[in-house]
mmCIF file of C-alpha atoms in Angstrom:
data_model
loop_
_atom_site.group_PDB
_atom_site.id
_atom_site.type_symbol
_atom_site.label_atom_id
_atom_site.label_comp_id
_atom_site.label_asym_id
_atom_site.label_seq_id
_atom_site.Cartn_x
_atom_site.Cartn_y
_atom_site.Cartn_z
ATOM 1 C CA UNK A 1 -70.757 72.499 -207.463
ATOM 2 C CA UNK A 2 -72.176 71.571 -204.132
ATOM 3 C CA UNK A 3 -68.957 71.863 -202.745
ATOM 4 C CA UNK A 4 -68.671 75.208 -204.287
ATOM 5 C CA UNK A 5 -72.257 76.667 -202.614
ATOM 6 C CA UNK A 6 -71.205 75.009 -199.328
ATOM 7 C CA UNK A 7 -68.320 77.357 -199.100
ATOM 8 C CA UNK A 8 -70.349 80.591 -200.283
ATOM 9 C CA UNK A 9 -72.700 79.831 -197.305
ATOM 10 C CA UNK A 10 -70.065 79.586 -194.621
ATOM 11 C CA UNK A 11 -68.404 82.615 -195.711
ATOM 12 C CA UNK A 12 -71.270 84.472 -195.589
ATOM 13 C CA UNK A 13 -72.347 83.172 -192.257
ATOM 14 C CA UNK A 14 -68.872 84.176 -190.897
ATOM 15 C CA UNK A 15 -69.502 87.374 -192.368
ATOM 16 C CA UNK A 16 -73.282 88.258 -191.069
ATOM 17 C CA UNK A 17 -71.577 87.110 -187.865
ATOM 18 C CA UNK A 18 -68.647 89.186 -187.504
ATOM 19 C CA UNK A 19 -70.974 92.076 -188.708
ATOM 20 C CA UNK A 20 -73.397 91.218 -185.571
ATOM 21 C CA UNK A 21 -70.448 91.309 -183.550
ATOM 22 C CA UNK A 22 -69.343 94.455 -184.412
ATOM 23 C CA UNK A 23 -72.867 96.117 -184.264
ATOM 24 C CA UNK A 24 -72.825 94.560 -180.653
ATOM 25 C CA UNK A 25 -70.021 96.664 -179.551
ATOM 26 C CA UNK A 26 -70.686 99.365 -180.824
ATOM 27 C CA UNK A 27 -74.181 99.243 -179.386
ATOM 28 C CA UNK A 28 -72.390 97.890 -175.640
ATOM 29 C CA UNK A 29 -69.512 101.302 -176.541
ATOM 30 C CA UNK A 30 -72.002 103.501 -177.224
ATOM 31 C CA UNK A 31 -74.784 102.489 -173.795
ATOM 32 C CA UNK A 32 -71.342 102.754 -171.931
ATOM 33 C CA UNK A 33 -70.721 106.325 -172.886
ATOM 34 C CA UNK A 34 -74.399 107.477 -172.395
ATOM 35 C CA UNK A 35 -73.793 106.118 -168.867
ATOM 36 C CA UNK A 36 -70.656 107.734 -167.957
ATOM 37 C CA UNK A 37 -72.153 111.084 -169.169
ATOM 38 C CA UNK A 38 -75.349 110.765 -167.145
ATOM 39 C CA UNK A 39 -73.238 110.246 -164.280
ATOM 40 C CA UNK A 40 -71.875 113.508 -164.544
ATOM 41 C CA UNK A 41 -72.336 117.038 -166.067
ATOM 42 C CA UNK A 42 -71.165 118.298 -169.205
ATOM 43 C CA UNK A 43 -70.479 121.350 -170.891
ATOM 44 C CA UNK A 44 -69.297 120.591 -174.870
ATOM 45 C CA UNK A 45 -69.074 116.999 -174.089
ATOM 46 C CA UNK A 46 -66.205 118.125 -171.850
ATOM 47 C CA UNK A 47 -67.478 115.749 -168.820
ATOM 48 C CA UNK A 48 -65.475 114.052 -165.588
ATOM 49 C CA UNK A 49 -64.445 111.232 -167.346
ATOM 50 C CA UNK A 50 -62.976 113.295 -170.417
ATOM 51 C CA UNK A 51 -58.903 112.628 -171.416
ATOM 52 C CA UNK A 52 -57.382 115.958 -172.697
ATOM 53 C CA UNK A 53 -55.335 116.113 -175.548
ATOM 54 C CA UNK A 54 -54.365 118.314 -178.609
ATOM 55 C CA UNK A 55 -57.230 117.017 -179.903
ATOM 56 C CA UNK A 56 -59.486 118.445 -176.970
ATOM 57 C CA UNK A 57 -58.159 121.650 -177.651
ATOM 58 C CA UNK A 58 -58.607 121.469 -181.023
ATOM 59 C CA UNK A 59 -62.224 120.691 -180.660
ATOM 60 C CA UNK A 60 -62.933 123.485 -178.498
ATOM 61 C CA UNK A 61 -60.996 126.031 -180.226
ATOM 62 C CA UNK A 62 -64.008 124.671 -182.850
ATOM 63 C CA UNK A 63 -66.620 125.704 -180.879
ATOM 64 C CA UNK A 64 -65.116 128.842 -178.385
ATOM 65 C CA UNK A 65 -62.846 130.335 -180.308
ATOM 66 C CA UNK A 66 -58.796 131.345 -179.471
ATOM 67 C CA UNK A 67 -57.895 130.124 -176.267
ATOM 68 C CA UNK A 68 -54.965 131.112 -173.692
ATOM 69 C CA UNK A 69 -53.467 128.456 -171.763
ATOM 70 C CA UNK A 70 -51.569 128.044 -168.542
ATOM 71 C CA UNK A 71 -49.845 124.926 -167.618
ATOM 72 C CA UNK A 72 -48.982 125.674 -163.472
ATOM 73 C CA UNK A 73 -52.112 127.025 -161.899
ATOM 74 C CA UNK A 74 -53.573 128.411 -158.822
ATOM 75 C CA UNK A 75 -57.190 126.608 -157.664
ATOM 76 C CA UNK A 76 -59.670 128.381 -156.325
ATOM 77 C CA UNK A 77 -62.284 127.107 -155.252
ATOM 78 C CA UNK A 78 -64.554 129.483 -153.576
ATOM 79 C CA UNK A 79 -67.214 131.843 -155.314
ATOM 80 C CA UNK A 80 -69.843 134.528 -155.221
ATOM 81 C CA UNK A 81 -68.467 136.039 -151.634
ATOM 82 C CA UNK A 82 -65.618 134.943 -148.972
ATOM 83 C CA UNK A 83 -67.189 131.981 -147.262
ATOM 84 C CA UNK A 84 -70.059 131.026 -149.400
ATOM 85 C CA UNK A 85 -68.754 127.263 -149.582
ATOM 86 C CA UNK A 86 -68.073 127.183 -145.958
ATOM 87 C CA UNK A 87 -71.745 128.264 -145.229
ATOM 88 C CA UNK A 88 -73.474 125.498 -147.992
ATOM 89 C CA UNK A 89 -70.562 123.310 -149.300
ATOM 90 C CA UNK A 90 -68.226 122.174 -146.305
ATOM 91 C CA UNK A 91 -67.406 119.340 -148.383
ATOM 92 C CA UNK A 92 -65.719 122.022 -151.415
ATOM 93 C CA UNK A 93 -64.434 124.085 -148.587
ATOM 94 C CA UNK A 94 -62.565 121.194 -147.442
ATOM 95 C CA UNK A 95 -60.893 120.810 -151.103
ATOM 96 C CA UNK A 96 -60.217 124.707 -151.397
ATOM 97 C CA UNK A 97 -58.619 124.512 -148.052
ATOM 98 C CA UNK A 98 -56.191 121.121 -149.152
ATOM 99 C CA UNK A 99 -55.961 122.814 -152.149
ATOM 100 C CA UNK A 100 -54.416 126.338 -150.736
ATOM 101 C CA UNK A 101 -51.977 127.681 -147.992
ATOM 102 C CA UNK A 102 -53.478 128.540 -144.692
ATOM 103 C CA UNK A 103 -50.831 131.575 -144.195
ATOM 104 C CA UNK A 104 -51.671 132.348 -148.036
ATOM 105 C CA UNK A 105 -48.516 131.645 -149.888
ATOM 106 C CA UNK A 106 -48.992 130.448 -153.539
ATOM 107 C CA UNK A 107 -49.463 127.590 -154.464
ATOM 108 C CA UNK A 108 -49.278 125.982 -157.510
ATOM 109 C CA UNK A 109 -50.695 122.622 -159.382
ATOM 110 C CA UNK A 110 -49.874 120.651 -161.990
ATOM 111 C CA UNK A 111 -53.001 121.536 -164.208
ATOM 112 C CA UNK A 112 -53.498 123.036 -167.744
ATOM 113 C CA UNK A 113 -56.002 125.661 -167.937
ATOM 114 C CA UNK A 114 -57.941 126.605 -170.902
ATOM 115 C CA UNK A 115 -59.046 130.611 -171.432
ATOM 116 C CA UNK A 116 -61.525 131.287 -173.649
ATOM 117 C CA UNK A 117 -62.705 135.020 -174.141
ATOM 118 C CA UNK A 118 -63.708 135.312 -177.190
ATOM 119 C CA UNK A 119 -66.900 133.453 -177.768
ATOM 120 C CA UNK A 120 -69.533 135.418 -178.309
ATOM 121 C CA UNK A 121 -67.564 135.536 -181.566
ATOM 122 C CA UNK A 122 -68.748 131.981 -182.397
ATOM 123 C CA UNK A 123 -72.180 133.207 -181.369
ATOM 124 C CA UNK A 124 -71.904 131.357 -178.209
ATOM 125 C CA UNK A 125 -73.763 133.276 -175.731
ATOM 126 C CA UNK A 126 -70.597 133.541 -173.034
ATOM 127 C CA UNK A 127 -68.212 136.053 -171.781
ATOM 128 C CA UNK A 128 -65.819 133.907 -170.270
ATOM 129 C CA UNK A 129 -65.227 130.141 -170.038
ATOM 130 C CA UNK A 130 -62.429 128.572 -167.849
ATOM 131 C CA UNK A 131 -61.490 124.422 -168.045
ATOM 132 C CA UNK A 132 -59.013 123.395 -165.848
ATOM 133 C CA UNK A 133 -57.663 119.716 -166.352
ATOM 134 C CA UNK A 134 -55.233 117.938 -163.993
ATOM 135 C CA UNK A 135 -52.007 117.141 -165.619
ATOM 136 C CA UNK A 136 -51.954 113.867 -163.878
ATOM 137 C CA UNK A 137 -55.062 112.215 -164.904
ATOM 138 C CA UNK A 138 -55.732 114.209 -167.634
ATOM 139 C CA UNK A 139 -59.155 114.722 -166.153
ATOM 140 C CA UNK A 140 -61.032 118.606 -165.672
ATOM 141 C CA UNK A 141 -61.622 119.388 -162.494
ATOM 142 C CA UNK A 142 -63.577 122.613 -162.495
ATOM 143 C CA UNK A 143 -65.121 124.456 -165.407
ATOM 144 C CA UNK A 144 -66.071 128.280 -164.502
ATOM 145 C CA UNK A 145 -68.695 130.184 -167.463
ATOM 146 C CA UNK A 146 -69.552 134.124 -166.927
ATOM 147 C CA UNK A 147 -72.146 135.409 -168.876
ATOM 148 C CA UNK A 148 -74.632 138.608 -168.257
ATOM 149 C CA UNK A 149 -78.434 138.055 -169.278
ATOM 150 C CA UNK A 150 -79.614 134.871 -170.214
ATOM 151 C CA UNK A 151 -81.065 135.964 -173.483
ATOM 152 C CA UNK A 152 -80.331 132.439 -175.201
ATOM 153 C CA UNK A 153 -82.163 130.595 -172.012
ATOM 154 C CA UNK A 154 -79.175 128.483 -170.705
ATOM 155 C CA UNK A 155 -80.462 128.120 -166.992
ATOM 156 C CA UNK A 156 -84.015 126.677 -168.565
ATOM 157 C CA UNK A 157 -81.776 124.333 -171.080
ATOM 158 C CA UNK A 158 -79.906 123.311 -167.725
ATOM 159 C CA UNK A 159 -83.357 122.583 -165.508
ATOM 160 C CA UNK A 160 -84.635 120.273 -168.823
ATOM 161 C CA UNK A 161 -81.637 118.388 -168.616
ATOM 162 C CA UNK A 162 -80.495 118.238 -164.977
ATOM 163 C CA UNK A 163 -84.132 118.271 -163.610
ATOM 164 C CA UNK A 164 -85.087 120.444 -160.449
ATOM 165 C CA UNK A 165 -82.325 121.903 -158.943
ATOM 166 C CA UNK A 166 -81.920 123.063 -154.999
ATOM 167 C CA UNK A 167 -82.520 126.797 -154.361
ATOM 168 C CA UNK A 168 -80.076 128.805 -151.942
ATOM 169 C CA UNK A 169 -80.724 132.668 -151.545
ATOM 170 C CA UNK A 170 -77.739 134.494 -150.419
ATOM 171 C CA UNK A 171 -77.808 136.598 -147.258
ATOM 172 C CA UNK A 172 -76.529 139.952 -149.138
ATOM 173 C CA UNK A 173 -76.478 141.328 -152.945
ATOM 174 C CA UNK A 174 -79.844 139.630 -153.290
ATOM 175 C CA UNK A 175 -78.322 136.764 -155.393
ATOM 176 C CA UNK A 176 -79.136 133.027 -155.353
ATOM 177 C CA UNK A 177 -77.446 130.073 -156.712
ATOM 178 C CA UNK A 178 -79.082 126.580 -158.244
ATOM 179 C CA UNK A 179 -77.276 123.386 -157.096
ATOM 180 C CA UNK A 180 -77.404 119.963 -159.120
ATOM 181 C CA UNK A 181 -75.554 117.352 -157.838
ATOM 182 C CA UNK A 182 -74.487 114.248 -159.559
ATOM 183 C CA UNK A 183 -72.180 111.696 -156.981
ATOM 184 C CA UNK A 184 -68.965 114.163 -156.295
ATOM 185 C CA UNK A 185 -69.898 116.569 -158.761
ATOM 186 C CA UNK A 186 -71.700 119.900 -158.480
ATOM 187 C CA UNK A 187 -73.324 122.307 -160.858
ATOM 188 C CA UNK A 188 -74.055 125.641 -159.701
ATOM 189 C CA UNK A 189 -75.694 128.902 -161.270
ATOM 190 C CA UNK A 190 -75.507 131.556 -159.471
ATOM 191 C CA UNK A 191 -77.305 134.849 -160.274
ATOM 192 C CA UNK A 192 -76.884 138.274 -158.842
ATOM 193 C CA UNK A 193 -77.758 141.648 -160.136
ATOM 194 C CA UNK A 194 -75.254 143.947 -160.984
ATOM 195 C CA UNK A 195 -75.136 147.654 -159.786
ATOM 196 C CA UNK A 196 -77.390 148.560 -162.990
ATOM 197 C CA UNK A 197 -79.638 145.611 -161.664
ATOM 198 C CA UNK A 198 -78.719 143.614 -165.169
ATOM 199 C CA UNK A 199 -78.154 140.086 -163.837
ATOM 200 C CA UNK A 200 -75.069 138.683 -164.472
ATOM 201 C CA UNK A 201 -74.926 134.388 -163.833
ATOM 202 C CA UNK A 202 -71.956 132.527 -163.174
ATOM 203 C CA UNK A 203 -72.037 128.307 -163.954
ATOM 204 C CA UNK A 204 -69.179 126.259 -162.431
ATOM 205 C CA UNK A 205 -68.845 123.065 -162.636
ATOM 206 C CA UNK A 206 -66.407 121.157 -159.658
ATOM 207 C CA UNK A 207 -65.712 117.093 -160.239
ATOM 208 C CA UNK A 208 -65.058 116.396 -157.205
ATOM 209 C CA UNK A 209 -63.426 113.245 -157.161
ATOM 210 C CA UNK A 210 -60.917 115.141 -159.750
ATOM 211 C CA UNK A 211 -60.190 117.289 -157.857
ATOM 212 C CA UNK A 212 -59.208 114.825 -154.615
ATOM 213 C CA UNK A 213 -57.494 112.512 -157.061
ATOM 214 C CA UNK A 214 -55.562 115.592 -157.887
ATOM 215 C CA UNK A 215 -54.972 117.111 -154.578
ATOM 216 C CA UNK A 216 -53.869 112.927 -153.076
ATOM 217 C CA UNK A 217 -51.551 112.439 -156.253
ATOM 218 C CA UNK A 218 -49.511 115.992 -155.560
ATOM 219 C CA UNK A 219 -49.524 114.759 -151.796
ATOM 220 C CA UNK A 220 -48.341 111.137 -152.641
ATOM 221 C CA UNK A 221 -45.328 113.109 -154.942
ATOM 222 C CA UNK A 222 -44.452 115.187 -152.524
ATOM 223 C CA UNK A 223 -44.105 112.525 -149.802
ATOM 224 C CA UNK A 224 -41.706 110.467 -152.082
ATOM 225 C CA UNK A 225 -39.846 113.731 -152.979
ATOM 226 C CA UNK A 226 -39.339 114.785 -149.132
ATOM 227 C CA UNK A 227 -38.223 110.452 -148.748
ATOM 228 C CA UNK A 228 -35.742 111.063 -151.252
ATOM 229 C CA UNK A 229 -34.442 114.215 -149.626
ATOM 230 C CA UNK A 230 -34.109 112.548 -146.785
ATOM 231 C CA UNK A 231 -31.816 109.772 -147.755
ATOM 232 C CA UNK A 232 -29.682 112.074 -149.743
ATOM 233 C CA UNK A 233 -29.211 113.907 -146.877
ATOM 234 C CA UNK A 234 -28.252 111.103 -145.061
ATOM 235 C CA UNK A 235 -26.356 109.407 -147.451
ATOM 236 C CA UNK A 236 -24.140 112.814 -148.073
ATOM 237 C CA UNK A 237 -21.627 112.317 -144.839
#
């Protein structure tokens, strides 16, 4: 009988213990993805450090609707008027210029971008959202929102969550734009009145680091691709 109660307790002291292990990481898991995501900004937990997948997309089709997708994309980096990151954000102007021709041919890069048009349909308060994940890391590297009046108060929701942002007013069209900055990552509102003087706000969101993992990668490839051109060549007489 002793023996008997003996082996009750050490069972269930191996199982309180494995349970306390298991609440520990969960508890480490889960203060290790609160700190990623206050690293960076988010938009439907769609954050720097985010993996796409099938089940991304299926998670946002959730929450934005039908989506169009492109899988060899043009980047873009520059907004509100020709310049504007030149003027505020040498550091983005850099990556729009690595990212693009200076005698403006086309170029393409291995990303997957998401289209969504069709929100408001999900009663989500935007015209247009654009995610644009590197096919290499699997990363996004720039998400782009269009909306006209902030009925639903996203800027405030942003300024509770981000904190006090840095004010730039434009030189023309009387707009402005907020700036957050988190590391290598930006979030911007900008807000300009339309013709009508309704104000129409643009968010984007650039990761930078992303988006120079992305733009080293494609130069890496292409440096082993010209290599191997090379030797062919030589290797062809």
């Amino acid at each position: 009988m002793l023996i008997l109660w003996i082996r009750v307790f050490i069972t269930v002291t191996l199982i309180l213990g494995l349970i306390g292990c298991g609440n520990e990481k969960q508890e480490s898991d889960a203060k290790k993805n609160d700190g990623a995501s206050s690293m960076s900004f988010t938009f439907f937990d769609i954050g720097s450090n985010t993996q796409y997948s099938d089940a991304t997309r299926r998670s946002l089709k959730k929450k934005l609707g039908n989506d169009a997708i492109s899988h060899r994309n043009m980047i873009k980096l520059e907004m509100n008027y020709p310049g504007f990151l030149r003027q505020y954000f040498p550091e983005l102007d850099e990556l729009d210029r690595r990212l693009n021709s200076s005698i403006g041919e086309r170029v393409d890069h291995y990303t997957t971008r998401l289209m969504y048009r069709y929100a408001r349909k999900r009663k989500v308060p935007f015209d247009y959202v654009e995610i644009l994940f590197s096919n290499y890391s699997k990363h996004p590297v720039l998400i782009d929102i269009q909306f006209k009046e902030d009925a639903h108060g996203t800027v405030d929701r942003l300024k509770t969550k981000y904190g006090p942002s840095r004010e730039i007013r434009w030189d023309k069209d009387s707009g402005k734009t907020l700036v957050w900055k988190k590391n290598q990552d930006y979030l911007l509102v900008s807000i300009v009145p339309d013709q009508f003087g309704v104000l129409e706000h643009r968010i984007t969101i650039y990761f930078g680091d992303n988006l120079l993992d992305l733009i080293e990668t494609e130069q890496t490839r292409q440096l082993r691709s010209s290599e191997a051109q090379s030797k062919s060549g030589q290797s062809a007489f």
